[in-house]
mmCIF file of C-alpha atoms in Angstrom:
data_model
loop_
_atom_site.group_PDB
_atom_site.id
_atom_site.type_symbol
_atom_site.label_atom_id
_atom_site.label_comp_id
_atom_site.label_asym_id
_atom_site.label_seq_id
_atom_site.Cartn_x
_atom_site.Cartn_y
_atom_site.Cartn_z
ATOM 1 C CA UNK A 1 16.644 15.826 -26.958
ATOM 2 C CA UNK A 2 16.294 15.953 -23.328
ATOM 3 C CA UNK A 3 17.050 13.092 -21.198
ATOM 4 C CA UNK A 4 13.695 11.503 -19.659
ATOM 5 C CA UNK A 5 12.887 9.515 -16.517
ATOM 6 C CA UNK A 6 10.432 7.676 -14.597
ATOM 7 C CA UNK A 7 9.183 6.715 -11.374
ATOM 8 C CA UNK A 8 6.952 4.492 -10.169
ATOM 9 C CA UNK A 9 5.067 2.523 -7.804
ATOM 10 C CA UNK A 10 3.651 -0.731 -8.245
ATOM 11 C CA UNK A 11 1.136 -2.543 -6.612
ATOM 12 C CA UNK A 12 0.754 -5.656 -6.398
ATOM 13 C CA UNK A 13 -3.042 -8.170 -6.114
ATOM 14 C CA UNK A 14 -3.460 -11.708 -5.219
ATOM 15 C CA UNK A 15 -5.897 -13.029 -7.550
ATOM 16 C CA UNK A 16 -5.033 -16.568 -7.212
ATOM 17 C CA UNK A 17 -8.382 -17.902 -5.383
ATOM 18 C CA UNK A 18 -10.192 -15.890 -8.542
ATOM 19 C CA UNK A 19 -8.839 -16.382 -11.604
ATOM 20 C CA UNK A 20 -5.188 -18.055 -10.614
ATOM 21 C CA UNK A 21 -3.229 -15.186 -11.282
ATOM 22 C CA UNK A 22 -0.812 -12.493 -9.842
ATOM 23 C CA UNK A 23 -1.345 -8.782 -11.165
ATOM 24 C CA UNK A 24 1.594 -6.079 -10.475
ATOM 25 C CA UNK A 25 0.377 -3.026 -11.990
ATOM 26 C CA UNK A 26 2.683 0.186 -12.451
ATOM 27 C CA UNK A 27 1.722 3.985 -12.729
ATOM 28 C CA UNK A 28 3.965 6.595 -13.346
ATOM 29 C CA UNK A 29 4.228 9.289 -10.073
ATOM 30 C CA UNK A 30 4.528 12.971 -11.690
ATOM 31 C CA UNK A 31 6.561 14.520 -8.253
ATOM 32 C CA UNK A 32 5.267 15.556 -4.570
ATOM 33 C CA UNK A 33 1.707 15.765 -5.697
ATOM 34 C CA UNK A 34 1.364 12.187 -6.371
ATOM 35 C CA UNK A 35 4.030 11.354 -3.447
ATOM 36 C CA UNK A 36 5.451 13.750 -1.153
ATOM 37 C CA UNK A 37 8.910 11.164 -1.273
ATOM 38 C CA UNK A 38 9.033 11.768 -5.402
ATOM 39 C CA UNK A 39 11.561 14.540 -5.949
ATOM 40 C CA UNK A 40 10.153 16.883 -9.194
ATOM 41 C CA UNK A 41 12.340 16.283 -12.063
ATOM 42 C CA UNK A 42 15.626 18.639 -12.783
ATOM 43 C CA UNK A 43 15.020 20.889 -15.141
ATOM 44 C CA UNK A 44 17.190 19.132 -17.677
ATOM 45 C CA UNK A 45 14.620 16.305 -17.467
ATOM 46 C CA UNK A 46 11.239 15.091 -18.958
ATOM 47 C CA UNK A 47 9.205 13.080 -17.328
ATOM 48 C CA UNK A 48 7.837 10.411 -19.063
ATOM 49 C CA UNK A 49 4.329 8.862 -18.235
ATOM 50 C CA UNK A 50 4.159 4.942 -17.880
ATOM 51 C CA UNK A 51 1.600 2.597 -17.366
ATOM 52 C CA UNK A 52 1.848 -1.032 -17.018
ATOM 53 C CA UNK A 53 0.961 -4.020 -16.026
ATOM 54 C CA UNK A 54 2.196 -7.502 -15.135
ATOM 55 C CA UNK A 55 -0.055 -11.121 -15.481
ATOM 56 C CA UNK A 56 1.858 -13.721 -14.046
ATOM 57 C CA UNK A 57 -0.462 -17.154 -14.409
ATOM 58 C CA UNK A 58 0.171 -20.973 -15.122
ATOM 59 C CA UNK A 59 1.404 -21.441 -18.230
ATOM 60 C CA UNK A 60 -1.082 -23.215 -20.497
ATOM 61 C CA UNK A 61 0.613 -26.576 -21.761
ATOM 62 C CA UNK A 62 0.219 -25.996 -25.562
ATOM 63 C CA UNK A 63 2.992 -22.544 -24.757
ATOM 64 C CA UNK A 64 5.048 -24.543 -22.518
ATOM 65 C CA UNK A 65 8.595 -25.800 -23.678
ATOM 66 C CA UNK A 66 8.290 -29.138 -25.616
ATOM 67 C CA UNK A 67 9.403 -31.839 -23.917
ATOM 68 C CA UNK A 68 9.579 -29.967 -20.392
ATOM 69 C CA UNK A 69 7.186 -31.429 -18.031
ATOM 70 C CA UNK A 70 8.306 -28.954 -14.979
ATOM 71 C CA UNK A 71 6.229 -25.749 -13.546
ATOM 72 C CA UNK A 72 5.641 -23.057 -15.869
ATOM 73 C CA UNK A 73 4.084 -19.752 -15.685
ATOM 74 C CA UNK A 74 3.409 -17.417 -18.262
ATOM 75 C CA UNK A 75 4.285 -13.655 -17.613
ATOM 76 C CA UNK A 76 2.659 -11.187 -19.962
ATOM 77 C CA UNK A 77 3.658 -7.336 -20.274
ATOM 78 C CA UNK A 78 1.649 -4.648 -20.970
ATOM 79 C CA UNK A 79 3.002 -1.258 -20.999
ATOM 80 C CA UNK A 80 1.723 2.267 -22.271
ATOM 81 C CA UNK A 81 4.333 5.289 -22.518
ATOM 82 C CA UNK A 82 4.812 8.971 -23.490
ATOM 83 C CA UNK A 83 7.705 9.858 -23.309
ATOM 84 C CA UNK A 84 6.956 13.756 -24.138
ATOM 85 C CA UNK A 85 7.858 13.574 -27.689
ATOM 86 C CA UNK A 86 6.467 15.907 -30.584
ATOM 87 C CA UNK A 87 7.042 12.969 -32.810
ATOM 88 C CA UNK A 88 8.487 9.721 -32.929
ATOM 89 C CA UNK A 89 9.446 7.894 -36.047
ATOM 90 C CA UNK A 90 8.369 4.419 -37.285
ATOM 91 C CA UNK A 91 11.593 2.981 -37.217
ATOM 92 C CA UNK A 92 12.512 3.738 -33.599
ATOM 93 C CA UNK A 93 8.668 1.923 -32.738
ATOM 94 C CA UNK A 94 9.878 -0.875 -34.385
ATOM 95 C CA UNK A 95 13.372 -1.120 -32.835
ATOM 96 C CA UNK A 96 11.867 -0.982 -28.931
ATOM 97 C CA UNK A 97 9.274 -3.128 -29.781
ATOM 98 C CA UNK A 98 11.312 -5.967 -31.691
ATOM 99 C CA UNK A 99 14.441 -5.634 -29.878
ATOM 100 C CA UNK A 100 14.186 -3.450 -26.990
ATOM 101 C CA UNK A 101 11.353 -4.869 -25.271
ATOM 102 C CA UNK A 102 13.078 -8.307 -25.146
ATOM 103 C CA UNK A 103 16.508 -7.090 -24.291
ATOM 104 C CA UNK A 104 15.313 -5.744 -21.290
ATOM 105 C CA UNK A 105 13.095 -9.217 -20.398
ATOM 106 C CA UNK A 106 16.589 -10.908 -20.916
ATOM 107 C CA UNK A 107 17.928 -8.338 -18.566
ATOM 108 C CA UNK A 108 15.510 -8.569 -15.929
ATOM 109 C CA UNK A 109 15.775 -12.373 -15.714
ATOM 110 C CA UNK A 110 19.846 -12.559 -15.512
ATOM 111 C CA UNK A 111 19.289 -10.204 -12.764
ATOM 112 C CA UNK A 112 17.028 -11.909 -10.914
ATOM 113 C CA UNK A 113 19.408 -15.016 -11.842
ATOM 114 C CA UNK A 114 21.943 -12.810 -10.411
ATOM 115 C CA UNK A 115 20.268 -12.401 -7.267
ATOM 116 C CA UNK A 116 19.391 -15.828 -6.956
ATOM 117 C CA UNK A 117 22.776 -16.623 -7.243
ATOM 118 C CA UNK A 118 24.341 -14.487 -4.824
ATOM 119 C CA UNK A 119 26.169 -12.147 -7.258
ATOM 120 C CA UNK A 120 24.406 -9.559 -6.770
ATOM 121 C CA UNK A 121 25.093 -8.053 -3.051
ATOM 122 C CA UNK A 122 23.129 -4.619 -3.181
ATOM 123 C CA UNK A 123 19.873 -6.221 -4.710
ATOM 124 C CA UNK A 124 20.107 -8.761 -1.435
ATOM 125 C CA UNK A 125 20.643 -5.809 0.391
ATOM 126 C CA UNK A 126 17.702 -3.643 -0.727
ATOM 127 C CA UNK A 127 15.559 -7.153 -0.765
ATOM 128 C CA UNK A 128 17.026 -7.754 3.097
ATOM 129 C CA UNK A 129 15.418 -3.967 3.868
ATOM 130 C CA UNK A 130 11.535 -5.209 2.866
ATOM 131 C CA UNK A 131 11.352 -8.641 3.844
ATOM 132 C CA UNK A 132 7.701 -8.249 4.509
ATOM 133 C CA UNK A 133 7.281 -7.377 0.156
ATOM 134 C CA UNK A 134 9.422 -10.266 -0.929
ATOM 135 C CA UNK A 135 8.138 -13.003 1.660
ATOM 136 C CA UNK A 136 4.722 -11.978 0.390
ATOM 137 C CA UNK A 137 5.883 -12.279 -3.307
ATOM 138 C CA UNK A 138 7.873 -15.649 -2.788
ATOM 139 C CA UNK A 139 4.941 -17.164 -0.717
ATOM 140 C CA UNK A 140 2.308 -16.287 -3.578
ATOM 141 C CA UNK A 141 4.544 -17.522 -6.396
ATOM 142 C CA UNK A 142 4.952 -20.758 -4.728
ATOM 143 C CA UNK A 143 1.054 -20.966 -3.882
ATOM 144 C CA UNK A 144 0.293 -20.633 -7.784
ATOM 145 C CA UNK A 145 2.952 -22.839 -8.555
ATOM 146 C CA UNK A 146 1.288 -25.328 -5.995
ATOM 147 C CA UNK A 147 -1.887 -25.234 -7.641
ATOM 148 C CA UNK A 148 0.147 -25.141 -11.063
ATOM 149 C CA UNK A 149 1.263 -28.755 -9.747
ATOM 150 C CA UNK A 150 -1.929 -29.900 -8.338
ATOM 151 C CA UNK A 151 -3.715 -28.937 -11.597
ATOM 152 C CA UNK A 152 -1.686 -31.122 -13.695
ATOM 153 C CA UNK A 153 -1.562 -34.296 -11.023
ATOM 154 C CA UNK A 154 -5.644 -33.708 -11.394
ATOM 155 C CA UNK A 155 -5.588 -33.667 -15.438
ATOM 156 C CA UNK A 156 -2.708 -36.599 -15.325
ATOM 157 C CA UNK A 157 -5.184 -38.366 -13.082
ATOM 158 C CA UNK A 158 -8.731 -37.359 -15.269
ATOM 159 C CA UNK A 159 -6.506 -39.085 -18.364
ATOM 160 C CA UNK A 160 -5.845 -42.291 -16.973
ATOM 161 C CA UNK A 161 -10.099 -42.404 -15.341
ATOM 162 C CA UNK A 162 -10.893 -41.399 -19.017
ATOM 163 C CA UNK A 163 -8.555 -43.948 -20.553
ATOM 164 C CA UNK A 164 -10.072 -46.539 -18.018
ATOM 165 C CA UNK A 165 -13.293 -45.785 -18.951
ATOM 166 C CA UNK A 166 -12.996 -45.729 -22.262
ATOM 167 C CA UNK A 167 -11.042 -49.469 -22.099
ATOM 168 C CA UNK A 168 -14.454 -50.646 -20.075
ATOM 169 C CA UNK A 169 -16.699 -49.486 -23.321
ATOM 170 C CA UNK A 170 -17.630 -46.165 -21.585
ATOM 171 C CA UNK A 171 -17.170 -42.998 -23.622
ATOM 172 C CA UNK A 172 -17.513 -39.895 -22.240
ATOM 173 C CA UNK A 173 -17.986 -36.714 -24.538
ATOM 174 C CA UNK A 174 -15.086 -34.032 -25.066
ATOM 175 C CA UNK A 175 -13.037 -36.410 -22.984
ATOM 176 C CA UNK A 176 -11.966 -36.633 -19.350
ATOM 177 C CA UNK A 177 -12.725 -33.375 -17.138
ATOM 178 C CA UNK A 178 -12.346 -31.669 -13.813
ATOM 179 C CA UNK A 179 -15.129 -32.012 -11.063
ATOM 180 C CA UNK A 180 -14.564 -29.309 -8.982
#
């Protein structure tokens, strides 16, 4: 079996004003045709196709950690590949998507751990060469996670009005809500 690769770009959409959300979505680039900076492939390797996509959003309370009251958001995956194979068998569908998939989550974060950390000198490098990228993706993050905050001092706040209405014989139907 040949050895396979991929490159891609990702882009990346504020939808926080919208739908309080962050979307990164990824496309495979074939070679020059789709960039003129993509190399083609040697001829020892296949080019896989990938798409994906990225949902990072505040993390509804019923998924978030019990007894954890800090910010949460929930980052789903979506991802579509071929990797240019005639067939593949059950088994190995089941192994990436039961253990693979999640290995490289775990991966991803203890680099980014890494990073955060200082132990990882080249990643603060190639971060330090697009400041413009990662300012944009630190701002945004902390934006959501300000309305993150601000959503649950507004539903803290709703429960107490509703439990002070409710103690001055006032009921209100489906309980407190937002006024917005």
């Amino acid at each position: 079996m040949s050895a396979r690769d991929i490159v891609l770009r990702a882009t990346a959409c504020d939808d926080i004003k919208e739908d309080n959300a962050i979307l990164i979505r990824m496309k495979s680039l074939a070679g020059p045709a789709d960039d003129p900076v993509v190399p083609e492939p040697s001829s020892s390797v296949v080019r896989a196709d990938f798409e994906g996509a990225i949902l990072i959003r505040p993390c509804p309370e019923h998924k978030r950690p019990a007894n954890n009251k800090g910010n949460h958001l929930l980052v789903s995956l979506k991802l579509y590949v071929d990797p240019h194979l005639d067939s593949i068998p059950v088994s190995l569908i089941n192994f990436v998507t039961r253990t693979v998939i999640g290995t490289m989550w775990s991966m991803l974060l203890q680099v980014a751990e890494g990073v955060r950390d200082g132990k990882r000198p080249q990643h603060q490098e190639a971060i330090e060469q697009k400041p413009a990228l990662y300012e944009w993706i630190q701002e945004r993050i902390q934006v959501l996670l300000g309305q993150l905050h601000n959503e649950q001092s507004n539903h803290r706040d709703d429960q107490l009005v509703g439990s002070s209405e409710q103690s001055r014989g006032s009921s209100t139907a489906g309980g407190a809500y937002l006024q917005g």
